Amino acid sequence: MCWGLDNRLNRIIKQDNRTVMLAVDHGYFLGPTTGLEVPKKTIEPLLPYADSLMLTRGILRTSVDSDTSVPIVLRVSGGNSILSKELSDEDITVSMEEAIRLNVSAVALSIYVGSEYEHRTIVNLSKLVDEGEKYGIPVLAVTAVGREMIRDAKYLGLCCRIAAEMGAHFVKTYYCEDFEKVVKNCPVPVVIAGGKKTPEKDALNLAFDAVSHGATGVDMGRNIFQSENPVAMIKAVRAIVHENASVDDAYKLFKGLEKEQNK
Ligand code: R5P
């Protein structure tokens, strides 16, 4: 692997081989998502606790100070909206040159395995990897996005493995039963999305299950920024991912921080 690419990936996945990525890219097809109405307001207090920030170039330019040292994972696929008939109708939306100008540490693109535009999104992943390899920029493949996909180990394993075969340097997917099989069959690091907002303890459970079954960490959005106490929540997630805290201990930490904040 090229030193620059390795170095960028190491800025995202820490020395303990774990990472807490903060995903705030939802607006690229959802528009002003709950909790992200004013992205700067949401992002600023969370940034010190994020190992990387995943977002679009528009939100990066407008809502993140350029003196940040937090690695940026730039979403470079899109072209659809929540109103689109077919969510998989995505293409590459940002050039590698622009990603380099923005000094990002990685780029992210969704693949839609089993959907109408599967072929285009998978070929785009390969093309993006070619570009990334040229300049030393790692590529994150975001898998298993789709309304009607059954998110089981067989399907998620298929998605992750295809992403790795196309050359993705790390993969984002969903947690499922038998998750260790997904990880075992994928030769690159796997991080999980948090999914829809659930009670804090459930989200902490999800993070715990994921890392204890082989995930490198989380790329979590709504379960952090839609929490009543986003900073307390990201700290609790960090305790699980980086300190191997139990769910109970992480939840206690969350409640304690929440109490302090409400004093
Ligand atoms: C999915 O297409 C996007 O990358 C989302 O931003 C990401 O999956 C969201 O994270 P979460 O599901 O934890 O809100």
PDB file of C-alpha atoms and ligand atoms in Angstrom:
ATOM      1  CA  MET A   1       0.000   0.000   0.000  1.00  0.00           C
ATOM      2  CA  CYS A   2       1.220   3.529  -0.698  1.00  0.00           C
ATOM      3  CA  TRP A   3       2.557   5.363   2.370  1.00  0.00           C
ATOM      4  CA  GLY A   4       0.217   8.326   1.934  1.00  0.00           C
ATOM      5  CA  LEU A   5      -2.844   6.103   1.675  1.00  0.00           C
ATOM      6  CA  ASP A   6      -1.726   4.117   4.678  1.00  0.00           C
ATOM      7  CA  ASN A   7      -1.051   7.278   6.642  1.00  0.00           C
ATOM      8  CA  ARG A   8      -4.511   8.675   5.868  1.00  0.00           C
ATOM      9  CA  LEU A   9      -6.199   5.414   6.853  1.00  0.00           C
ATOM     10  CA  ASN A  10      -4.186   5.351  10.086  1.00  0.00           C
ATOM     11  CA  ARG A  11      -5.484   8.806  10.934  1.00  0.00           C
ATOM     12  CA  ILE A  12      -9.027   7.403  10.790  1.00  0.00           C
ATOM     13  CA  ILE A  13      -8.488   3.932  12.295  1.00  0.00           C
ATOM     14  CA  LYS A  14      -6.522   4.511  15.462  1.00  0.00           C
ATOM     15  CA  GLN A  15      -3.603   2.519  16.912  1.00  0.00           C
ATOM     16  CA  ASP A  16      -5.946   0.204  18.785  1.00  0.00           C
ATOM     17  CA  ASN A  17      -7.392  -0.718  15.381  1.00  0.00           C
ATOM     18  CA  ARG A  18     -10.690   0.892  16.288  1.00  0.00           C
ATOM     19  CA  THR A  19     -12.537   3.991  15.164  1.00  0.00           C
ATOM     20  CA  VAL A  20     -15.490   6.188  16.058  1.00  0.00           C
ATOM     21  CA  MET A  21     -16.516   7.928  12.843  1.00  0.00           C
ATOM     22  CA  LEU A  22     -19.219  10.569  13.071  1.00  0.00           C
ATOM     23  CA  ALA A  23     -21.597  10.455  10.068  1.00  0.00           C
ATOM     24  CA  VAL A  24     -23.343  13.715   9.223  1.00  0.00           C
ATOM     25  CA  ASP A  25     -23.732  13.186   5.471  1.00  0.00           C
ATOM     26  CA  HIS A  26     -27.461  12.387   5.607  1.00  0.00           C
ATOM     27  CA  GLY A  27     -28.508  15.629   3.895  1.00  0.00           C
ATOM     28  CA  TYR A  28     -27.062  14.504   0.559  1.00  0.00           C
ATOM     29  CA  PHE A  29     -30.350  12.758  -0.150  1.00  0.00           C
ATOM     30  CA  LEU A  30     -32.519  13.493   2.925  1.00  0.00           C
ATOM     31  CA  GLY A  31     -32.141  17.274   2.975  1.00  0.00           C
ATOM     32  CA  PRO A  32     -32.383  18.934   6.405  1.00  0.00           C
ATOM     33  CA  THR A  33     -32.409  15.804   8.565  1.00  0.00           C
ATOM     34  CA  THR A  34     -33.600  16.118  12.176  1.00  0.00           C
ATOM     35  CA  GLY A  35     -30.656  17.170  14.292  1.00  0.00           C
ATOM     36  CA  LEU A  36     -28.709  18.462  11.305  1.00  0.00           C
ATOM     37  CA  GLU A  37     -30.850  21.501  10.484  1.00  0.00           C
ATOM     38  CA  VAL A  38     -27.897  23.770  11.269  1.00  0.00           C
ATOM     39  CA  PRO A  39     -24.965  21.425  10.721  1.00  0.00           C
ATOM     40  CA  LYS A  40     -22.322  23.675  12.295  1.00  0.00           C
ATOM     41  CA  LYS A  41     -24.256  23.777  15.555  1.00  0.00           C
ATOM     42  CA  THR A  42     -24.473  19.974  15.635  1.00  0.00           C
ATOM     43  CA  ILE A  43     -20.946  19.248  14.491  1.00  0.00           C
ATOM     44  CA  GLU A  44     -18.909  21.682  16.625  1.00  0.00           C
ATOM     45  CA  PRO A  45     -19.461  20.199  20.106  1.00  0.00           C
ATOM     46  CA  LEU A  46     -19.058  16.629  18.804  1.00  0.00           C
ATOM     47  CA  LEU A  47     -15.915  17.151  16.773  1.00  0.00           C
ATOM     48  CA  PRO A  48     -13.396  16.772  19.653  1.00  0.00           C
ATOM     49  CA  TYR A  49     -14.706  13.246  20.249  1.00  0.00           C
ATOM     50  CA  ALA A  50     -14.852  12.040  16.633  1.00  0.00           C
ATOM     51  CA  ASP A  51     -11.983  10.062  15.097  1.00  0.00           C
ATOM     52  CA  SER A  52     -13.233  11.292  11.726  1.00  0.00           C
ATOM     53  CA  LEU A  53     -16.106  13.232  10.274  1.00  0.00           C
ATOM     54  CA  MET A  54     -18.084  11.863   7.309  1.00  0.00           C
ATOM     55  CA  LEU A  55     -19.912  14.504   5.305  1.00  0.00           C
ATOM     56  CA  THR A  56     -20.430  16.181   1.934  1.00  0.00           C
ATOM     57  CA  ARG A  57     -18.267  18.954   0.522  1.00  0.00           C
ATOM     58  CA  GLY A  58     -21.053  21.517   0.937  1.00  0.00           C
ATOM     59  CA  ILE A  59     -21.298  20.953   4.667  1.00  0.00           C
ATOM     60  CA  LEU A  60     -17.527  20.714   5.005  1.00  0.00           C
ATOM     61  CA  ARG A  61     -17.044  24.138   3.389  1.00  0.00           C
ATOM     62  CA  THR A  62     -19.853  25.863   5.244  1.00  0.00           C
ATOM     63  CA  SER A  63     -19.895  24.205   8.615  1.00  0.00           C
ATOM     64  CA  VAL A  64     -16.432  23.003   9.619  1.00  0.00           C
ATOM     65  CA  ASP A  65     -13.544  25.333  10.489  1.00  0.00           C
ATOM     66  CA  SER A  66     -10.532  24.730   8.273  1.00  0.00           C
ATOM     67  CA  ASP A  67      -8.197  24.585  11.276  1.00  0.00           C
ATOM     68  CA  THR A  68      -9.639  21.245  12.383  1.00  0.00           C
ATOM     69  CA  SER A  69      -7.276  18.319  12.774  1.00  0.00           C
ATOM     70  CA  VAL A  70     -10.074  15.749  12.599  1.00  0.00           C
ATOM     71  CA  PRO A  71      -9.730  13.603   9.452  1.00  0.00           C
ATOM     72  CA  ILE A  72     -12.455  14.156   6.882  1.00  0.00           C
ATOM     73  CA  VAL A  73     -14.213  11.317   5.053  1.00  0.00           C
ATOM     74  CA  LEU A  74     -15.869  12.945   2.086  1.00  0.00           C
ATOM     75  CA  ARG A  75     -19.029  11.505   0.551  1.00  0.00           C
ATOM     76  CA  VAL A  76     -18.507  11.590  -3.201  1.00  0.00           C
ATOM     77  CA  SER A  77     -21.580   9.711  -4.414  1.00  0.00           C
ATOM     78  CA  GLY A  78     -25.117  11.002  -4.743  1.00  0.00           C
ATOM     79  CA  GLY A  79     -27.569  12.321  -7.283  1.00  0.00           C
ATOM     80  CA  ASN A  80     -30.760  10.954  -5.751  1.00  0.00           C
ATOM     81  CA  SER A  81     -33.204  12.159  -3.103  1.00  0.00           C
ATOM     82  CA  ILE A  82     -35.641  10.675  -0.650  1.00  0.00           C
ATOM     83  CA  LEU A  83     -38.272  11.415  -3.324  1.00  0.00           C
ATOM     84  CA  SER A  84     -36.467   9.406  -6.013  1.00  0.00           C
ATOM     85  CA  LYS A  85     -38.219   6.254  -7.185  1.00  0.00           C
ATOM     86  CA  GLU A  86     -34.948   4.383  -7.088  1.00  0.00           C
ATOM     87  CA  LEU A  87     -32.449   5.178  -4.329  1.00  0.00           C
ATOM     88  CA  SER A  88     -29.696   3.290  -6.117  1.00  0.00           C
ATOM     89  CA  ASP A  89     -29.630   5.834  -8.943  1.00  0.00           C
ATOM     90  CA  GLU A  90     -26.354   7.367  -7.738  1.00  0.00           C
ATOM     91  CA  ASP A  91     -23.212   8.461  -9.488  1.00  0.00           C
ATOM     92  CA  ILE A  92     -19.880   9.965  -8.524  1.00  0.00           C
ATOM     93  CA  THR A  93     -20.522  13.618  -7.624  1.00  0.00           C
ATOM     94  CA  VAL A  94     -17.089  14.916  -6.602  1.00  0.00           C
ATOM     95  CA  SER A  95     -13.777  14.533  -8.435  1.00  0.00           C
ATOM     96  CA  MET A  96     -10.671  13.177  -6.763  1.00  0.00           C
ATOM     97  CA  GLU A  97      -8.916  16.503  -7.484  1.00  0.00           C
ATOM     98  CA  GLU A  98     -11.592  18.322  -5.471  1.00  0.00           C
ATOM     99  CA  ALA A  99     -11.252  15.786  -2.646  1.00  0.00           C
ATOM    100  CA  ILE A 100      -7.503  16.463  -2.578  1.00  0.00           C
ATOM    101  CA  ARG A 101      -8.084  20.252  -2.627  1.00  0.00           C
ATOM    102  CA  LEU A 102     -10.308  19.751   0.407  1.00  0.00           C
ATOM    103  CA  ASN A 103      -7.468  17.803   2.067  1.00  0.00           C
ATOM    104  CA  VAL A 104      -9.662  14.835   2.923  1.00  0.00           C
ATOM    105  CA  SER A 105      -8.382  11.630   4.504  1.00  0.00           C
ATOM    106  CA  ALA A 106     -10.762   9.328   2.609  1.00  0.00           C
ATOM    107  CA  VAL A 107     -13.658   9.366   0.167  1.00  0.00           C
ATOM    108  CA  ALA A 108     -16.922   7.427   0.548  1.00  0.00           C
ATOM    109  CA  LEU A 109     -19.301   6.031  -2.049  1.00  0.00           C
ATOM    110  CA  SER A 110     -22.417   3.855  -1.733  1.00  0.00           C
ATOM    111  CA  ILE A 111     -22.873   0.618  -3.615  1.00  0.00           C
ATOM    112  CA  TYR A 112     -26.336  -0.822  -4.086  1.00  0.00           C
ATOM    113  CA  VAL A 113     -25.995  -4.578  -4.413  1.00  0.00           C
ATOM    114  CA  GLY A 114     -29.205  -6.189  -5.696  1.00  0.00           C
ATOM    115  CA  SER A 115     -30.750  -2.880  -6.754  1.00  0.00           C
ATOM    116  CA  GLU A 116     -31.568  -1.488 -10.167  1.00  0.00           C
ATOM    117  CA  TYR A 117     -28.328   0.479 -10.524  1.00  0.00           C
ATOM    118  CA  GLU A 118     -26.108  -2.143  -8.893  1.00  0.00           C
ATOM    119  CA  HIS A 119     -23.809  -2.352 -11.930  1.00  0.00           C
ATOM    120  CA  ARG A 120     -23.139   1.382 -12.155  1.00  0.00           C
ATOM    121  CA  THR A 121     -22.485   1.807  -8.442  1.00  0.00           C
ATOM    122  CA  ILE A 122     -20.098  -1.149  -8.280  1.00  0.00           C
ATOM    123  CA  VAL A 123     -18.192  -0.029 -11.390  1.00  0.00           C
ATOM    124  CA  ASN A 124     -18.046   3.490  -9.907  1.00  0.00           C
ATOM    125  CA  LEU A 125     -16.498   2.044  -6.756  1.00  0.00           C
ATOM    126  CA  SER A 126     -13.766   0.446  -8.848  1.00  0.00           C
ATOM    127  CA  LYS A 127     -13.146   3.677 -10.760  1.00  0.00           C
ATOM    128  CA  LEU A 128     -12.954   5.610  -7.504  1.00  0.00           C
ATOM    129  CA  VAL A 129     -10.446   3.118  -6.120  1.00  0.00           C
ATOM    130  CA  ASP A 130      -8.308   3.602  -9.262  1.00  0.00           C
ATOM    131  CA  GLU A 131      -8.332   7.362  -8.634  1.00  0.00           C
ATOM    132  CA  GLY A 132      -7.739   6.921  -4.906  1.00  0.00           C
ATOM    133  CA  GLU A 133      -4.753   4.648  -5.514  1.00  0.00           C
ATOM    134  CA  LYS A 134      -3.314   7.225  -7.927  1.00  0.00           C
ATOM    135  CA  TYR A 135      -3.269   9.913  -5.221  1.00  0.00           C
ATOM    136  CA  GLY A 136      -3.096   7.907  -2.003  1.00  0.00           C
ATOM    137  CA  ILE A 137      -6.686   8.512  -0.905  1.00  0.00           C
ATOM    138  CA  PRO A 138      -8.471   5.564   0.783  1.00  0.00           C
ATOM    139  CA  VAL A 139     -11.988   4.647  -0.317  1.00  0.00           C
ATOM    140  CA  LEU A 140     -14.826   3.735   2.034  1.00  0.00           C
ATOM    141  CA  ALA A 141     -17.586   1.665   0.414  1.00  0.00           C
ATOM    142  CA  VAL A 142     -20.988   2.190   2.021  1.00  0.00           C
ATOM    143  CA  THR A 143     -23.023  -0.973   1.543  1.00  0.00           C
ATOM    144  CA  ALA A 144     -26.526  -2.253   1.927  1.00  0.00           C
ATOM    145  CA  VAL A 145     -28.456   0.925   1.520  1.00  0.00           C
ATOM    146  CA  GLY A 146     -31.955   0.333   0.263  1.00  0.00           C
ATOM    147  CA  ARG A 147     -35.461   0.260   1.551  1.00  0.00           C
ATOM    148  CA  GLU A 148     -36.318  -3.370   0.917  1.00  0.00           C
ATOM    149  CA  MET A 149     -32.963  -5.099   1.501  1.00  0.00           C
ATOM    150  CA  ILE A 150     -32.927  -7.956   3.980  1.00  0.00           C
ATOM    151  CA  ARG A 151     -29.979  -7.096   6.160  1.00  0.00           C
ATOM    152  CA  ASP A 152     -28.753 -10.571   7.066  1.00  0.00           C
ATOM    153  CA  ALA A 153     -25.234 -12.014   7.156  1.00  0.00           C
ATOM    154  CA  LYS A 154     -25.627 -13.586   3.719  1.00  0.00           C
ATOM    155  CA  TYR A 155     -26.607 -10.336   2.016  1.00  0.00           C
ATOM    156  CA  LEU A 156     -24.314  -8.058   4.003  1.00  0.00           C
ATOM    157  CA  GLY A 157     -21.473 -10.537   3.559  1.00  0.00           C
ATOM    158  CA  LEU A 158     -22.050 -10.422  -0.197  1.00  0.00           C
ATOM    159  CA  CYS A 159     -22.038  -6.608  -0.249  1.00  0.00           C
ATOM    160  CA  CYS A 160     -18.919  -6.241   1.903  1.00  0.00           C
ATOM    161  CA  ARG A 161     -16.981  -8.877   0.024  1.00  0.00           C
ATOM    162  CA  ILE A 162     -17.819  -7.334  -3.361  1.00  0.00           C
ATOM    163  CA  ALA A 163     -16.751  -3.922  -2.036  1.00  0.00           C
ATOM    164  CA  ALA A 164     -13.427  -5.367  -0.858  1.00  0.00           C
ATOM    165  CA  GLU A 165     -12.910  -7.241  -4.141  1.00  0.00           C
ATOM    166  CA  MET A 166     -13.400  -3.961  -6.030  1.00  0.00           C
ATOM    167  CA  GLY A 167     -10.587  -2.536  -3.904  1.00  0.00           C
ATOM    168  CA  ALA A 168     -12.372  -0.560  -1.181  1.00  0.00           C
ATOM    169  CA  HIS A 169      -9.944   0.096   1.682  1.00  0.00           C
ATOM    170  CA  PHE A 170     -12.645  -0.112   4.330  1.00  0.00           C
ATOM    171  CA  VAL A 171     -16.341  -0.893   4.306  1.00  0.00           C
ATOM    172  CA  LYS A 172     -19.388   0.416   6.100  1.00  0.00           C
ATOM    173  CA  THR A 173     -22.362  -1.854   6.604  1.00  0.00           C
ATOM    174  CA  TYR A 174     -25.075  -2.751   9.102  1.00  0.00           C
ATOM    175  CA  TYR A 175     -24.813  -5.018  12.116  1.00  0.00           C
ATOM    176  CA  CYS A 176     -26.695  -8.322  11.854  1.00  0.00           C
ATOM    177  CA  GLU A 177     -26.911 -11.751  13.431  1.00  0.00           C
ATOM    178  CA  ASP A 178     -23.790 -13.825  12.656  1.00  0.00           C
ATOM    179  CA  PHE A 179     -21.908 -10.591  12.014  1.00  0.00           C
ATOM    180  CA  GLU A 180     -18.580 -12.347  12.596  1.00  0.00           C
ATOM    181  CA  LYS A 181     -19.156 -14.160   9.280  1.00  0.00           C
ATOM    182  CA  VAL A 182     -19.467 -10.827   7.479  1.00  0.00           C
ATOM    183  CA  VAL A 183     -16.181  -9.679   9.039  1.00  0.00           C
ATOM    184  CA  LYS A 184     -14.406 -12.988   8.444  1.00  0.00           C
ATOM    185  CA  ASN A 185     -15.241 -12.960   4.746  1.00  0.00           C
ATOM    186  CA  CYS A 186     -14.192  -9.351   4.239  1.00  0.00           C
ATOM    187  CA  PRO A 187     -10.416  -8.765   4.047  1.00  0.00           C
ATOM    188  CA  VAL A 188     -10.633  -5.052   4.895  1.00  0.00           C
ATOM    189  CA  PRO A 189     -11.864  -3.282   8.066  1.00  0.00           C
ATOM    190  CA  VAL A 190     -15.625  -3.160   8.556  1.00  0.00           C
ATOM    191  CA  VAL A 191     -17.438  -0.366  10.408  1.00  0.00           C
ATOM    192  CA  ILE A 192     -21.138  -0.277  11.142  1.00  0.00           C
ATOM    193  CA  ALA A 193     -23.786   2.384  10.632  1.00  0.00           C
ATOM    194  CA  GLY A 194     -26.040   3.118  13.578  1.00  0.00           C
ATOM    195  CA  GLY A 195     -29.292   3.240  11.622  1.00  0.00           C
ATOM    196  CA  LYS A 196     -32.482   4.951  12.780  1.00  0.00           C
ATOM    197  CA  LYS A 197     -32.535   6.605  16.215  1.00  0.00           C
ATOM    198  CA  THR A 198     -33.189   4.094  18.989  1.00  0.00           C
ATOM    199  CA  PRO A 199     -33.016   4.474  22.797  1.00  0.00           C
ATOM    200  CA  GLU A 200     -29.415   5.214  23.872  1.00  0.00           C
ATOM    201  CA  LYS A 201     -28.935   1.889  25.609  1.00  0.00           C
ATOM    202  CA  ASP A 202     -29.978   0.000  22.450  1.00  0.00           C
ATOM    203  CA  ALA A 203     -27.553   1.991  20.333  1.00  0.00           C
ATOM    204  CA  LEU A 204     -24.754   1.296  22.825  1.00  0.00           C
ATOM    205  CA  ASN A 205     -25.675  -2.370  22.686  1.00  0.00           C
ATOM    206  CA  LEU A 206     -25.396  -2.277  18.920  1.00  0.00           C
ATOM    207  CA  ALA A 207     -21.937  -0.707  19.099  1.00  0.00           C
ATOM    208  CA  PHE A 208     -20.871  -3.274  21.702  1.00  0.00           C
ATOM    209  CA  ASP A 209     -22.169  -6.237  19.674  1.00  0.00           C
ATOM    210  CA  ALA A 210     -20.505  -4.919  16.536  1.00  0.00           C
ATOM    211  CA  VAL A 211     -17.027  -4.460  18.017  1.00  0.00           C
ATOM    212  CA  SER A 212     -17.206  -7.678  19.996  1.00  0.00           C
ATOM    213  CA  HIS A 213     -18.032  -9.537  16.761  1.00  0.00           C
ATOM    214  CA  GLY A 214     -15.135  -8.053  14.828  1.00  0.00           C
ATOM    215  CA  ALA A 215     -16.150  -4.579  13.647  1.00  0.00           C
ATOM    216  CA  THR A 216     -13.358  -2.015  13.595  1.00  0.00           C
ATOM    217  CA  GLY A 217     -15.791   0.515  14.962  1.00  0.00           C
ATOM    218  CA  VAL A 218     -18.793   2.592  14.085  1.00  0.00           C
ATOM    219  CA  ASP A 219     -19.679   5.255  11.553  1.00  0.00           C
ATOM    220  CA  MET A 220     -22.633   6.494  13.549  1.00  0.00           C
ATOM    221  CA  GLY A 221     -24.919   9.408  12.864  1.00  0.00           C
ATOM    222  CA  ARG A 222     -28.507   9.659  14.070  1.00  0.00           C
ATOM    223  CA  ASN A 223     -27.998   7.704  17.280  1.00  0.00           C
ATOM    224  CA  ILE A 224     -25.458  10.331  18.262  1.00  0.00           C
ATOM    225  CA  PHE A 225     -26.693  13.650  16.923  1.00  0.00           C
ATOM    226  CA  GLN A 226     -30.393  12.929  17.533  1.00  0.00           C
ATOM    227  CA  SER A 227     -29.719  11.918  21.142  1.00  0.00           C
ATOM    228  CA  GLU A 228     -31.010  14.273  23.845  1.00  0.00           C
ATOM    229  CA  ASN A 229     -27.330  14.577  24.824  1.00  0.00           C
ATOM    230  CA  PRO A 230     -25.155  14.066  21.763  1.00  0.00           C
ATOM    231  CA  VAL A 231     -21.836  14.774  23.513  1.00  0.00           C
ATOM    232  CA  ALA A 232     -22.633  12.343  26.331  1.00  0.00           C
ATOM    233  CA  MET A 233     -23.650   9.786  23.722  1.00  0.00           C
ATOM    234  CA  ILE A 234     -20.507  10.027  21.604  1.00  0.00           C
ATOM    235  CA  LYS A 235     -18.391   9.745  24.765  1.00  0.00           C
ATOM    236  CA  ALA A 236     -20.300   6.599  25.748  1.00  0.00           C
ATOM    237  CA  VAL A 237     -19.821   5.142  22.264  1.00  0.00           C
ATOM    238  CA  ARG A 238     -16.095   5.916  22.508  1.00  0.00           C
ATOM    239  CA  ALA A 239     -15.920   4.077  25.826  1.00  0.00           C
ATOM    240  CA  ILE A 240     -17.247   0.949  24.129  1.00  0.00           C
ATOM    241  CA  VAL A 241     -15.160   1.199  20.978  1.00  0.00           C
ATOM    242  CA  HIS A 242     -11.845   2.339  22.454  1.00  0.00           C
ATOM    243  CA  GLU A 243     -11.974   1.176  26.061  1.00  0.00           C
ATOM    244  CA  ASN A 244     -13.941  -2.058  25.686  1.00  0.00           C
ATOM    245  CA  ALA A 245     -16.473  -0.753  28.225  1.00  0.00           C
ATOM    246  CA  SER A 246     -19.526  -2.895  28.891  1.00  0.00           C
ATOM    247  CA  VAL A 247     -22.923  -1.627  27.778  1.00  0.00           C
ATOM    248  CA  ASP A 248     -23.902  -1.019  31.408  1.00  0.00           C
ATOM    249  CA  ASP A 249     -20.759   0.991  32.128  1.00  0.00           C
ATOM    250  CA  ALA A 250     -21.120   3.021  28.939  1.00  0.00           C
ATOM    251  CA  TYR A 251     -24.762   3.703  29.741  1.00  0.00           C
ATOM    252  CA  LYS A 252     -23.844   4.756  33.280  1.00  0.00           C
ATOM    253  CA  LEU A 253     -21.298   7.128  31.777  1.00  0.00           C
ATOM    254  CA  PHE A 254     -23.982   8.527  29.466  1.00  0.00           C
ATOM    255  CA  LYS A 255     -26.453   9.033  32.318  1.00  0.00           C
ATOM    256  CA  GLY A 256     -23.783  10.595  34.542  1.00  0.00           C
ATOM    257  CA  LEU A 257     -22.707  13.063  31.869  1.00  0.00           C
ATOM    258  CA  GLU A 258     -26.347  13.834  31.155  1.00  0.00           C
ATOM    259  CA  LYS A 259     -26.948  14.619  34.825  1.00  0.00           C
ATOM    260  CA  GLU A 260     -23.894  16.866  34.988  1.00  0.00           C
ATOM    261  CA  GLN A 261     -25.045  18.723  31.895  1.00  0.00           C
ATOM    262  CA  ASN A 262     -28.523  19.305  33.277  1.00  0.00           C
ATOM    263  CA  LYS A 263     -27.254  20.717  36.607  1.00  0.00           C
TER     264      LYS A 263
HETATM  265  C1  R5P B   1     -25.895   6.397   4.367  1.00  0.00           C
HETATM  266  O1  R5P B   1     -26.097   6.403   3.211  1.00  0.00           O
HETATM  267  C2  R5P B   1     -25.116   7.453   4.976  1.00  0.00           C
HETATM  268  O2  R5P B   1     -23.734   7.278   4.854  1.00  0.00           O
HETATM  269  C3  R5P B   1     -25.527   7.708   6.365  1.00  0.00           C
HETATM  270  O3  R5P B   1     -25.091   8.935   6.749  1.00  0.00           O
HETATM  271  C4  R5P B   1     -25.052   6.746   7.378  1.00  0.00           C
HETATM  272  O4  R5P B   1     -25.254   5.416   7.061  1.00  0.00           O
HETATM  273  C5  R5P B   1     -25.762   7.139   8.574  1.00  0.00           C
HETATM  274  O5  R5P B   1     -25.387   6.764   9.761  1.00  0.00           O
HETATM  275  P1  R5P B   1     -26.573   6.398  10.743  1.00  0.00           P
HETATM  276  O6  R5P B   1     -27.335   5.271  10.107  1.00  0.00           O
HETATM  277  O7  R5P B   1     -25.820   5.976  11.958  1.00  0.00           O
HETATM  278  O8  R5P B   1     -27.407   7.617  10.971  1.00  0.00           O
END
